[in-house]
mmCIF file of C-alpha atoms and ligand atoms in Angstrom:
data_model
loop_
_atom_site.group_PDB
_atom_site.id
_atom_site.type_symbol
_atom_site.label_atom_id
_atom_site.label_comp_id
_atom_site.label_asym_id
_atom_site.label_seq_id
_atom_site.Cartn_x
_atom_site.Cartn_y
_atom_site.Cartn_z
ATOM 1 C CA MET A 212 0.000 0.000 0.000
ATOM 2 C CA THR A 213 1.523 3.320 -1.127
ATOM 3 C CA ILE A 214 1.396 6.366 1.161
ATOM 4 C CA LEU A 215 2.348 9.882 0.087
ATOM 5 C CA VAL A 216 4.328 11.697 2.804
ATOM 6 C CA THR A 217 4.778 15.404 2.140
ATOM 7 C CA GLY A 218 7.672 16.969 4.046
ATOM 8 C CA GLY A 219 8.915 13.412 4.471
ATOM 9 C CA LEU A 220 12.564 14.470 4.844
ATOM 10 C CA GLY A 221 11.717 16.929 7.618
ATOM 11 C CA TYR A 222 12.034 16.388 11.353
ATOM 12 C CA ILE A 223 8.778 14.558 12.168
ATOM 13 C CA GLY A 224 8.254 13.461 8.572
ATOM 14 C CA SER A 225 11.525 11.512 8.351
ATOM 15 C CA HIS A 226 10.869 9.675 11.626
ATOM 16 C CA THR A 227 7.365 8.824 10.394
ATOM 17 C CA VAL A 228 8.715 7.531 7.044
ATOM 18 C CA VAL A 229 10.984 5.156 9.002
ATOM 19 C CA GLU A 230 8.017 3.798 10.987
ATOM 20 C CA LEU A 231 5.899 3.440 7.818
ATOM 21 C CA LEU A 232 8.660 1.510 6.027
ATOM 22 C CA ASN A 233 9.155 -0.653 9.131
ATOM 23 C CA ASN A 234 5.429 -1.450 8.896
ATOM 24 C CA ASN A 235 5.741 -2.487 5.212
ATOM 25 C CA PHE A 236 4.045 0.521 3.673
ATOM 26 C CA GLU A 237 5.424 1.794 0.352
ATOM 27 C CA VAL A 238 6.356 5.460 0.761
ATOM 28 C CA VAL A 239 6.473 8.307 -1.767
ATOM 29 C CA ILE A 240 8.066 11.502 -0.387
ATOM 30 C CA ILE A 241 7.606 15.008 -1.757
ATOM 31 C CA ASP A 242 9.888 17.527 -0.045
ATOM 32 C CA ASP A 243 11.210 20.844 -1.368
ATOM 33 C CA LEU A 244 14.296 20.579 0.894
ATOM 34 C CA SER A 245 13.628 24.124 2.197
ATOM 35 C CA ASN A 246 14.039 23.021 5.810
ATOM 36 C CA THR A 247 16.095 19.818 5.572
ATOM 37 C CA GLU A 248 19.046 18.231 3.758
ATOM 38 C CA ARG A 249 19.196 15.455 1.186
ATOM 39 C CA PHE A 250 21.424 13.221 3.346
ATOM 40 C CA ILE A 251 18.334 12.496 5.473
ATOM 41 C CA LEU A 252 17.033 10.314 2.614
ATOM 42 C CA LYS A 253 20.211 8.206 2.630
ATOM 43 C CA ASN A 254 19.975 7.853 6.402
ATOM 44 C CA ILE A 255 16.355 6.647 6.156
ATOM 45 C CA GLU A 256 17.594 3.979 3.729
ATOM 46 C CA GLU A 257 20.438 3.008 6.102
ATOM 47 C CA ILE A 258 18.062 2.700 9.060
ATOM 48 C CA THR A 259 15.341 0.718 7.261
ATOM 49 C CA GLY A 260 17.184 -1.020 4.406
ATOM 50 C CA LYS A 261 14.406 0.301 2.157
ATOM 51 C CA LYS A 262 14.353 3.067 -0.476
ATOM 52 C CA PRO A 263 11.377 5.423 -0.407
ATOM 53 C CA ILE A 264 10.634 7.179 -3.706
ATOM 54 C CA PHE A 265 11.621 10.847 -3.456
ATOM 55 C CA TYR A 266 10.474 13.903 -5.460
ATOM 56 C CA PRO A 267 12.306 17.156 -4.662
ATOM 57 C CA PHE A 268 9.740 19.859 -5.375
ATOM 58 C CA ASP A 269 7.325 22.304 -3.827
ATOM 59 C CA LEU A 270 3.680 21.288 -3.419
ATOM 60 C CA LYS A 271 2.625 24.622 -4.913
ATOM 61 C CA ARG A 272 3.795 23.155 -8.273
ATOM 62 C CA LYS A 273 0.397 21.673 -9.186
ATOM 63 C CA GLU A 274 1.612 20.217 -12.487
ATOM 64 C CA LEU A 275 4.359 18.223 -10.759
ATOM 65 C CA LEU A 276 1.972 17.088 -8.039
ATOM 66 C CA LYS A 277 -0.367 15.703 -10.730
ATOM 67 C CA GLN A 278 2.508 13.698 -12.202
ATOM 68 C CA VAL A 279 3.169 12.027 -8.847
ATOM 69 C CA PHE A 280 -0.471 11.010 -8.470
ATOM 70 C CA ASP A 281 -0.432 9.763 -12.076
ATOM 71 C CA ALA A 282 2.689 7.681 -11.455
ATOM 72 C CA HIS A 283 1.704 6.012 -8.167
ATOM 73 C CA GLN A 284 -1.354 4.235 -6.778
ATOM 74 C CA ILE A 285 -1.533 6.478 -3.706
ATOM 75 C CA GLU A 286 -3.976 5.233 -1.058
ATOM 76 C CA GLY A 287 -3.330 7.717 1.711
ATOM 77 C CA CYS A 288 -1.444 10.887 2.525
ATOM 78 C CA ILE A 289 0.350 12.207 5.608
ATOM 79 C CA HIS A 290 0.849 15.936 5.172
ATOM 80 C CA PHE A 291 3.784 17.449 7.076
ATOM 81 C CA ALA A 292 5.070 19.975 4.516
ATOM 82 C CA ALA A 293 4.660 23.477 5.950
ATOM 83 C CA TYR A 294 6.673 26.426 7.184
ATOM 84 C CA LYS A 295 6.720 26.210 10.969
ATOM 85 C CA ALA A 296 8.773 28.982 12.559
ATOM 86 C CA VAL A 297 6.441 30.916 14.854
ATOM 87 C CA GLY A 298 8.568 34.077 14.985
ATOM 88 C CA GLU A 299 9.288 34.087 11.234
ATOM 89 C CA SER A 300 5.572 33.773 10.505
ATOM 90 C CA GLN A 301 5.009 37.110 12.225
ATOM 91 C CA VAL A 302 7.305 38.917 9.792
ATOM 92 C CA LYS A 303 6.324 36.902 6.687
ATOM 93 C CA PRO A 304 2.601 36.154 7.170
ATOM 94 C CA ILE A 305 1.735 36.081 3.447
ATOM 95 C CA ASP A 306 4.552 33.610 2.687
ATOM 96 C CA TYR A 307 3.130 31.391 5.439
ATOM 97 C CA TYR A 308 -0.472 31.615 4.203
ATOM 98 C CA GLU A 309 0.592 31.034 0.596
ATOM 99 C CA ASN A 310 2.864 28.093 1.358
ATOM 100 C CA ASN A 311 0.932 26.329 4.082
ATOM 101 C CA LEU A 312 -2.555 26.769 2.636
ATOM 102 C CA PHE A 313 -1.874 26.539 -1.136
ATOM 103 C CA SER A 314 0.111 23.327 -0.554
ATOM 104 C CA LEU A 315 -2.773 21.808 1.400
ATOM 105 C CA ILE A 316 -5.404 22.876 -1.135
ATOM 106 C CA ASN A 317 -3.406 21.536 -4.097
ATOM 107 C CA LEU A 318 -3.119 18.188 -2.329
ATOM 108 C CA LEU A 319 -6.819 18.047 -1.528
ATOM 109 C CA GLN A 320 -7.732 18.860 -5.154
ATOM 110 C CA GLU A 321 -5.783 15.787 -6.277
ATOM 111 C CA MET A 322 -7.240 13.604 -3.518
ATOM 112 C CA LYS A 323 -10.761 14.703 -4.493
ATOM 113 C CA GLU A 324 -10.304 14.259 -8.243
ATOM 114 C CA ARG A 325 -8.865 10.774 -7.780
ATOM 115 C CA ASN A 326 -11.312 9.852 -5.041
ATOM 116 C CA ILE A 327 -8.567 9.050 -2.529
ATOM 117 C CA SER A 328 -9.446 9.027 1.178
ATOM 118 C CA ASN A 329 -7.206 8.610 4.269
ATOM 119 C CA PHE A 330 -5.603 11.989 4.925
ATOM 120 C CA ILE A 331 -3.578 12.730 8.067
ATOM 121 C CA PHE A 332 -2.804 16.361 8.881
ATOM 122 C CA SER A 333 0.118 17.525 10.997
ATOM 123 C CA SER A 334 -1.595 19.973 13.324
ATOM 124 C CA SER A 335 -0.508 21.504 16.594
ATOM 125 C CA CYS A 336 -1.603 22.263 20.147
ATOM 126 C CA THR A 337 -1.071 25.884 19.166
ATOM 127 C CA VAL A 338 -4.685 25.838 17.913
ATOM 128 C CA TYR A 339 -5.793 25.850 21.566
ATOM 129 C CA GLY A 340 -3.939 29.078 22.389
ATOM 130 C CA GLN A 341 -3.734 29.403 26.178
ATOM 131 C CA ALA A 342 -6.391 26.876 27.199
ATOM 132 C CA ASP A 343 -8.317 27.675 30.373
ATOM 133 C CA THR A 344 -7.944 24.250 31.966
ATOM 134 C CA MET A 345 -5.247 21.550 32.030
ATOM 135 C CA PRO A 346 -4.768 18.924 30.760
ATOM 136 C CA ILE A 347 -6.053 19.915 27.317
ATOM 137 C CA ASP A 348 -8.458 17.472 25.652
ATOM 138 C CA GLU A 349 -9.836 17.470 22.105
ATOM 139 C CA ASN A 350 -13.086 19.137 23.188
ATOM 140 C CA THR A 351 -11.231 22.145 24.579
ATOM 141 C CA PRO A 352 -12.525 25.222 22.730
ATOM 142 C CA LEU A 353 -10.018 26.566 20.179
ATOM 143 C CA LYS A 354 -8.696 30.090 20.444
ATOM 144 C CA LEU A 355 -7.300 32.132 17.577
ATOM 145 C CA PRO A 356 -3.531 31.588 17.741
ATOM 146 C CA GLU A 357 -1.337 34.696 18.006
ATOM 147 C CA SER A 358 1.061 33.645 15.234
ATOM 148 C CA SER A 359 0.314 33.396 11.514
ATOM 149 C CA TYR A 360 1.925 29.947 11.696
ATOM 150 C CA GLY A 361 -0.673 28.885 14.282
ATOM 151 C CA LYS A 362 -3.470 30.444 12.222
ATOM 152 C CA THR A 363 -2.444 28.372 9.168
ATOM 153 C CA LYS A 364 -2.782 25.242 11.300
ATOM 154 C CA GLN A 365 -6.245 26.270 12.509
ATOM 155 C CA MET A 366 -7.351 27.258 8.982
ATOM 156 C CA GLY A 367 -5.939 23.987 7.677
ATOM 157 C CA GLU A 368 -8.098 22.086 10.136
ATOM 158 C CA GLU A 369 -11.215 24.003 9.028
ATOM 159 C CA ILE A 370 -10.457 23.378 5.335
ATOM 160 C CA LEU A 371 -10.059 19.664 6.082
ATOM 161 C CA LYS A 372 -13.331 19.451 8.034
ATOM 162 C CA ASP A 373 -15.214 20.914 5.048
ATOM 163 C CA PHE A 374 -13.307 18.652 2.637
ATOM 164 C CA ALA A 375 -14.105 15.511 4.665
ATOM 165 C CA ILE A 376 -17.802 16.276 4.987
ATOM 166 C CA ALA A 377 -18.414 17.571 1.444
ATOM 167 C CA HIS A 378 -16.552 14.698 -0.217
ATOM 168 C CA GLN A 379 -16.992 11.953 2.412
ATOM 169 C CA LYS A 380 -13.229 11.543 2.769
ATOM 170 C CA LYS A 381 -11.665 10.228 5.990
ATOM 171 C CA VAL A 382 -9.413 12.796 7.657
ATOM 172 C CA THR A 383 -7.425 12.655 10.897
ATOM 173 C CA LEU A 384 -6.078 15.775 12.581
ATOM 174 C CA LEU A 385 -3.094 15.086 14.850
ATOM 175 C CA ARG A 386 -2.410 17.932 17.276
ATOM 176 C CA TYR A 387 1.213 17.609 18.384
ATOM 177 C CA PHE A 388 2.365 19.148 21.625
ATOM 178 C CA ASN A 389 6.119 19.785 21.669
ATOM 179 C CA PRO A 390 8.081 17.225 19.619
ATOM 180 C CA ILE A 391 11.659 16.624 20.824
ATOM 181 C CA GLY A 392 14.446 14.110 20.456
ATOM 182 C CA ALA A 393 16.217 12.195 17.707
ATOM 183 C CA HIS A 394 16.211 8.680 16.265
ATOM 184 C CA PRO A 395 18.005 6.079 18.454
ATOM 185 C CA SER A 396 20.392 5.472 15.530
ATOM 186 C CA ALA A 397 21.433 9.168 15.833
ATOM 187 C CA LYS A 398 20.976 9.395 12.039
ATOM 188 C CA LEU A 399 17.793 11.496 12.170
ATOM 189 C CA GLY A 400 16.918 14.503 14.289
ATOM 190 C CA GLU A 401 15.909 18.146 14.352
ATOM 191 C CA LEU A 402 18.246 19.755 11.788
ATOM 192 C CA PRO A 403 19.352 23.115 13.158
ATOM 193 C CA ILE A 404 19.214 25.381 10.094
ATOM 194 C CA GLY A 405 20.024 28.892 11.333
ATOM 195 C CA ILE A 406 19.395 29.966 14.926
ATOM 196 C CA PRO A 407 17.039 27.409 16.529
ATOM 197 C CA ASN A 408 13.598 28.810 17.384
ATOM 198 C CA ASN A 409 12.659 25.898 19.625
ATOM 199 C CA LEU A 410 13.945 25.230 23.135
ATOM 200 C CA VAL A 411 15.544 21.795 22.845
ATOM 201 C CA PRO A 412 17.675 22.405 19.730
ATOM 202 C CA TYR A 413 18.886 25.631 21.354
ATOM 203 C CA VAL A 414 19.750 23.759 24.562
ATOM 204 C CA MET A 415 21.606 21.181 22.452
ATOM 205 C CA GLN A 416 23.693 23.817 20.672
ATOM 206 C CA THR A 417 24.422 25.653 23.939
ATOM 207 C CA ALA A 418 25.698 22.437 25.542
ATOM 208 C CA ALA A 419 27.848 21.890 22.432
ATOM 209 C CA GLY A 420 29.331 25.393 22.721
ATOM 210 C CA ILE A 421 27.805 26.537 19.433
ATOM 211 C CA ARG A 422 25.638 29.049 21.346
ATOM 212 C CA GLU A 423 27.111 30.922 24.304
ATOM 213 C CA LYS A 424 24.053 30.890 26.560
ATOM 214 C CA LEU A 425 20.435 29.830 26.457
ATOM 215 C CA SER A 426 18.000 32.717 26.919
ATOM 216 C CA VAL A 427 15.211 31.543 29.195
ATOM 217 C CA TRP A 428 12.269 33.585 27.971
ATOM 218 C CA GLY A 429 10.712 34.668 31.252
ATOM 219 C CA ASN A 430 10.745 33.342 34.813
ATOM 220 C CA ASP A 431 7.777 35.364 36.015
ATOM 221 C CA TYR A 432 5.070 32.959 34.852
ATOM 222 C CA PRO A 433 2.596 31.674 37.476
ATOM 223 C CA THR A 434 4.344 28.268 37.640
ATOM 224 C CA GLU A 435 6.403 26.543 40.324
ATOM 225 C CA ASP A 436 9.781 27.770 39.059
ATOM 226 C CA GLY A 437 8.384 30.747 37.138
ATOM 227 C CA THR A 438 9.219 29.342 33.687
ATOM 228 C CA ALA A 439 6.650 28.243 31.103
ATOM 229 C CA ILE A 440 5.384 24.686 30.936
ATOM 230 C CA ARG A 441 4.984 22.497 27.846
ATOM 231 C CA ASP A 442 4.359 18.816 27.025
ATOM 232 C CA TYR A 443 7.548 17.472 25.410
ATOM 233 C CA ILE A 444 6.820 14.339 23.397
ATOM 234 C CA TYR A 445 9.524 12.053 21.948
ATOM 235 C CA VAL A 446 9.547 12.236 18.143
ATOM 236 C CA VAL A 447 9.672 8.440 17.606
ATOM 237 C CA ASP A 448 6.621 7.971 19.835
ATOM 238 C CA LEU A 449 4.949 10.694 17.775
ATOM 239 C CA ALA A 450 5.914 8.931 14.523
ATOM 240 C CA LYS A 451 4.427 5.668 15.784
ATOM 241 C CA ALA A 452 1.146 7.473 16.456
ATOM 242 C CA HIS A 453 0.942 8.330 12.734
ATOM 243 C CA VAL A 454 1.172 4.662 11.784
ATOM 244 C CA LYS A 455 -1.555 3.798 14.288
ATOM 245 C CA ALA A 456 -3.750 6.609 12.938
ATOM 246 C CA LEU A 457 -3.193 5.475 9.343
ATOM 247 C CA GLN A 458 -3.987 1.860 10.178
ATOM 248 C CA LYS A 459 -7.230 2.988 11.831
ATOM 249 C CA LEU A 460 -8.170 5.068 8.781
ATOM 250 C CA ILE A 461 -7.432 2.302 6.295
ATOM 251 C CA PHE A 462 -8.426 -0.879 8.069
ATOM 252 C CA GLU A 463 -11.286 0.192 10.355
ATOM 253 C CA ASN A 464 -14.675 0.566 8.691
ATOM 254 C CA SER A 465 -15.890 3.564 10.630
ATOM 255 C CA GLU A 466 -18.486 6.067 9.455
ATOM 256 C CA THR A 467 -16.536 8.924 11.084
ATOM 257 C CA VAL A 468 -15.002 11.221 8.522
ATOM 258 C CA ILE A 469 -13.108 13.468 10.951
ATOM 259 C CA ASP A 470 -10.985 12.212 13.860
ATOM 260 C CA ILE A 471 -8.970 14.557 16.083
ATOM 261 C CA TYR A 472 -6.249 13.418 18.510
ATOM 262 C CA ASN A 473 -3.946 15.220 20.914
ATOM 263 C CA LEU A 474 -0.462 13.682 20.854
ATOM 264 C CA GLY A 475 1.430 14.435 24.031
ATOM 265 C CA THR A 476 2.791 12.712 27.127
ATOM 266 C CA GLY A 477 0.138 14.124 29.452
ATOM 267 C CA LYS A 478 2.937 15.600 31.587
ATOM 268 C CA GLY A 479 4.054 19.232 31.723
ATOM 269 C CA SER A 480 7.710 20.246 32.101
ATOM 270 C CA SER A 481 9.032 23.760 32.691
ATOM 271 C CA VAL A 482 11.855 25.321 30.700
ATOM 272 C CA LEU A 483 14.228 24.982 33.652
ATOM 273 C CA GLU A 484 13.152 21.375 34.234
ATOM 274 C CA VAL A 485 14.117 20.633 30.605
ATOM 275 C CA VAL A 486 17.461 22.392 31.005
ATOM 276 C CA HIS A 487 18.323 20.483 34.187
ATOM 277 C CA ALA A 488 17.060 17.186 32.744
ATOM 278 C CA PHE A 489 19.328 17.697 29.710
ATOM 279 C CA GLU A 490 22.314 18.412 31.969
ATOM 280 C CA LYS A 491 21.597 15.331 34.106
ATOM 281 C CA ALA A 492 20.852 12.981 31.196
ATOM 282 C CA ASN A 493 24.047 13.910 29.330
ATOM 283 C CA ASP A 494 26.375 15.067 32.100
ATOM 284 C CA VAL A 495 26.909 18.426 30.379
ATOM 285 C CA ALA A 496 26.405 22.057 31.411
ATOM 286 C CA VAL A 497 23.852 24.348 29.767
ATOM 287 C CA PRO A 498 24.662 27.958 30.688
ATOM 288 C CA TYR A 499 21.568 30.180 30.641
ATOM 289 C CA GLN A 500 20.352 33.653 31.427
ATOM 290 C CA ILE A 501 16.860 34.728 32.412
ATOM 291 C CA CYS A 502 15.391 37.161 29.877
ATOM 292 C CA GLU A 503 12.083 38.882 29.228
ATOM 293 C CA ARG A 504 9.143 36.774 28.083
ATOM 294 C CA ARG A 505 8.931 36.037 24.306
ATOM 295 C CA ALA A 506 5.950 37.791 22.669
ATOM 296 C CA GLY A 507 3.063 35.400 22.002
ATOM 297 C CA ASP A 508 4.186 32.672 24.381
ATOM 298 C CA ILE A 509 1.591 30.985 26.571
ATOM 299 C CA THR A 510 2.146 29.965 30.195
ATOM 300 C CA ILE A 511 1.196 26.332 30.150
ATOM 301 C CA ALA A 512 0.071 23.539 27.819
ATOM 302 C CA TYR A 513 0.019 19.798 28.347
ATOM 303 C CA ALA A 514 -2.174 17.123 26.798
ATOM 304 C CA ASN A 515 -4.891 14.783 27.858
ATOM 305 C CA ALA A 516 -3.925 11.997 25.419
ATOM 306 C CA ASP A 517 -6.488 9.456 26.632
ATOM 307 C CA LYS A 518 -8.460 9.539 23.367
ATOM 308 C CA ALA A 519 -5.422 8.472 21.314
ATOM 309 C CA GLU A 520 -4.745 5.695 23.788
ATOM 310 C CA LYS A 521 -8.347 4.471 23.704
ATOM 311 C CA GLU A 522 -9.013 4.775 19.960
ATOM 312 C CA LEU A 523 -5.547 4.331 18.427
ATOM 313 C CA GLY A 524 -4.034 2.008 20.998
ATOM 314 C CA TRP A 525 -1.162 4.493 21.276
ATOM 315 C CA LYS A 526 0.552 6.224 24.161
ATOM 316 C CA SER A 527 3.849 8.006 24.667
ATOM 317 C CA GLU A 528 6.448 5.586 26.109
ATOM 318 C CA THR A 529 9.648 7.623 26.382
ATOM 319 C CA SER A 530 10.708 9.784 29.319
ATOM 320 C CA LEU A 531 11.979 13.335 29.000
ATOM 321 C CA GLU A 532 15.482 12.242 30.037
ATOM 322 C CA GLU A 533 15.594 9.396 27.492
ATOM 323 C CA ALA A 534 14.431 11.762 24.733
ATOM 324 C CA LEU A 535 17.061 14.326 25.738
ATOM 325 C CA ARG A 536 19.780 11.654 25.670
ATOM 326 C CA THR A 537 18.983 10.998 21.986
ATOM 327 C CA VAL A 538 19.344 14.742 21.296
ATOM 328 C CA TRP A 539 22.930 14.744 22.539
ATOM 329 C CA GLN A 540 23.787 11.646 20.449
ATOM 330 C CA TRP A 541 22.334 13.443 17.406
ATOM 331 C CA GLN A 542 24.521 16.482 18.113
ATOM 332 C CA LYS A 543 27.597 14.192 18.277
ATOM 333 C CA TYR A 544 26.568 12.699 14.931
ATOM 334 C CA LEU A 545 26.192 16.186 13.401
ATOM 335 C CA GLU A 546 29.699 17.053 14.574
ATOM 336 C CA THR A 547 31.040 14.110 12.564
ATOM 337 C CA ARG A 548 29.335 15.677 9.528
ATOM 338 C CA GLU A 549 30.481 19.219 10.386
ATOM 339 C CA ILE A 550 26.918 20.523 10.134
HETATM 340 C C1 WQD B 644 9.028 26.081 24.396
HETATM 341 C C2 WQD B 644 9.271 26.891 25.658
HETATM 342 C C3 WQD B 644 9.648 29.227 25.249
HETATM 343 C C4 WQD B 644 13.446 28.795 23.138
HETATM 344 C C5 WQD B 644 6.063 26.086 19.052
HETATM 345 C C6 WQD B 644 4.839 25.950 18.191
HETATM 346 C C7 WQD B 644 4.392 24.502 18.133
HETATM 347 C C8 WQD B 644 5.512 23.659 17.614
HETATM 348 C C9 WQD B 644 6.748 23.839 18.512
HETATM 349 C C10 WQD B 644 6.624 23.797 15.456
HETATM 350 C C11 WQD B 644 8.561 28.249 25.644
HETATM 351 C C12 WQD B 644 10.888 28.572 25.849
HETATM 352 C C13 WQD B 644 12.265 28.521 23.815
HETATM 353 C C14 WQD B 644 14.494 29.482 23.815
HETATM 354 C C15 WQD B 644 13.144 29.550 25.796
HETATM 355 N N1 WQD B 644 5.674 24.003 16.251
HETATM 356 N N2 WQD B 644 12.129 28.886 25.116
HETATM 357 N N3 WQD B 644 14.306 29.831 25.130
HETATM 358 O O1 WQD B 644 6.628 27.908 21.420
HETATM 359 O O2 WQD B 644 5.867 25.905 22.850
HETATM 360 O O3 WQD B 644 5.737 25.742 20.375
HETATM 361 O O4 WQD B 644 7.089 25.236 18.568
HETATM 362 O O5 WQD B 644 7.467 22.938 15.487
HETATM 363 O O6 WQD B 644 3.292 24.410 17.223
HETATM 364 O O7 WQD B 644 3.775 26.696 18.765
HETATM 365 O O8 WQD B 644 7.963 25.734 21.480
HETATM 366 O O9 WQD B 644 10.335 25.175 21.808
HETATM 367 O O10 WQD B 644 9.742 27.481 20.891
HETATM 368 O O11 WQD B 644 9.277 26.953 23.285
HETATM 369 O O12 WQD B 644 13.005 29.895 26.971
HETATM 370 O O13 WQD B 644 15.605 29.759 23.246
HETATM 371 O O14 WQD B 644 10.669 27.178 25.739
HETATM 372 O O15 WQD B 644 9.442 30.529 25.786
HETATM 373 O O16 WQD B 644 8.142 28.535 26.962
HETATM 374 P P1 WQD B 644 6.524 26.430 21.616
HETATM 375 P P2 WQD B 644 9.411 26.346 21.804
#
């Protein structure tokens, strides 16, 4: 069974391709390489012993997208390809709307015209904004995200709900909390292109001496240690959830056209807890300084992931420390490649 994975050489996409290949799916990847490097494809092959088919282009190229659907009997799609830097989206909103929404719409046009169902969308807990109660479950009312990035995720979900209902296509929205970590082989991980926006890659580069100090954005939040709390989920656990969701879509005869799942550990960790866990897990120092809050940040978010456990038979299995140990191994691997 052939599955199209857009953004399949990206951080979460590449880990998901590995799990799909390990579960005997055929995989076709479309990735424009705007936020990854080609060596990731070779590493996927080394890890799995299998060669996914790879097309290096941008999903906004409708004519090329048609050729892929003409050439392969695609029976499902996992859509990761999107710009995802929260801060960047504030200075380039139109680029984010054009890329993230046109790519999705082009894909859905092809799925509709060829009557293909089984679509999984990479969404985000950012659609909840600052939720009023914790943990956050799928019935929590959505709030308009502050960032244009977050708005493209929320708009993407709305487009997909209309698509599923109007065309009776089965769609699953997966709302990730904070993905972290690297593959146990140390051959896949979060590729730091430019200055990392996210906490864990920045911690990794600070420990490696690439960055002088970590800026802790705010210690005046109403939390135990004053720093903001998030739900950090190990990327391989997250990848496995995609396989479970796909298997449910394809093999379970359910009338439901839209399924929504939160993917998190159900546990919140503060910024300083992550820093100290990284230091303890890897026996390294992470120098930091307390700075002003980052505009748009929320205080706290962690998941109620019971629905995914009940309906997908999935739950996160990896501790924060174990995930952070894989990050350090990935950094050591990158040093051998001088990246
Ligand atoms: C986590 C915490 C920061 C960097 C966003 C998106 C989400 C997902 C992940 C894309 C916050 C603090 C961070 C730093 C810090 N999307 N921090 N110093 O903002 O929760 O989520 O990225 O992949 O959809 O919304 O993740 O890792 O940027 O921040 O103190 O140098 O770490 O203030 O409290 P965030 P993050």
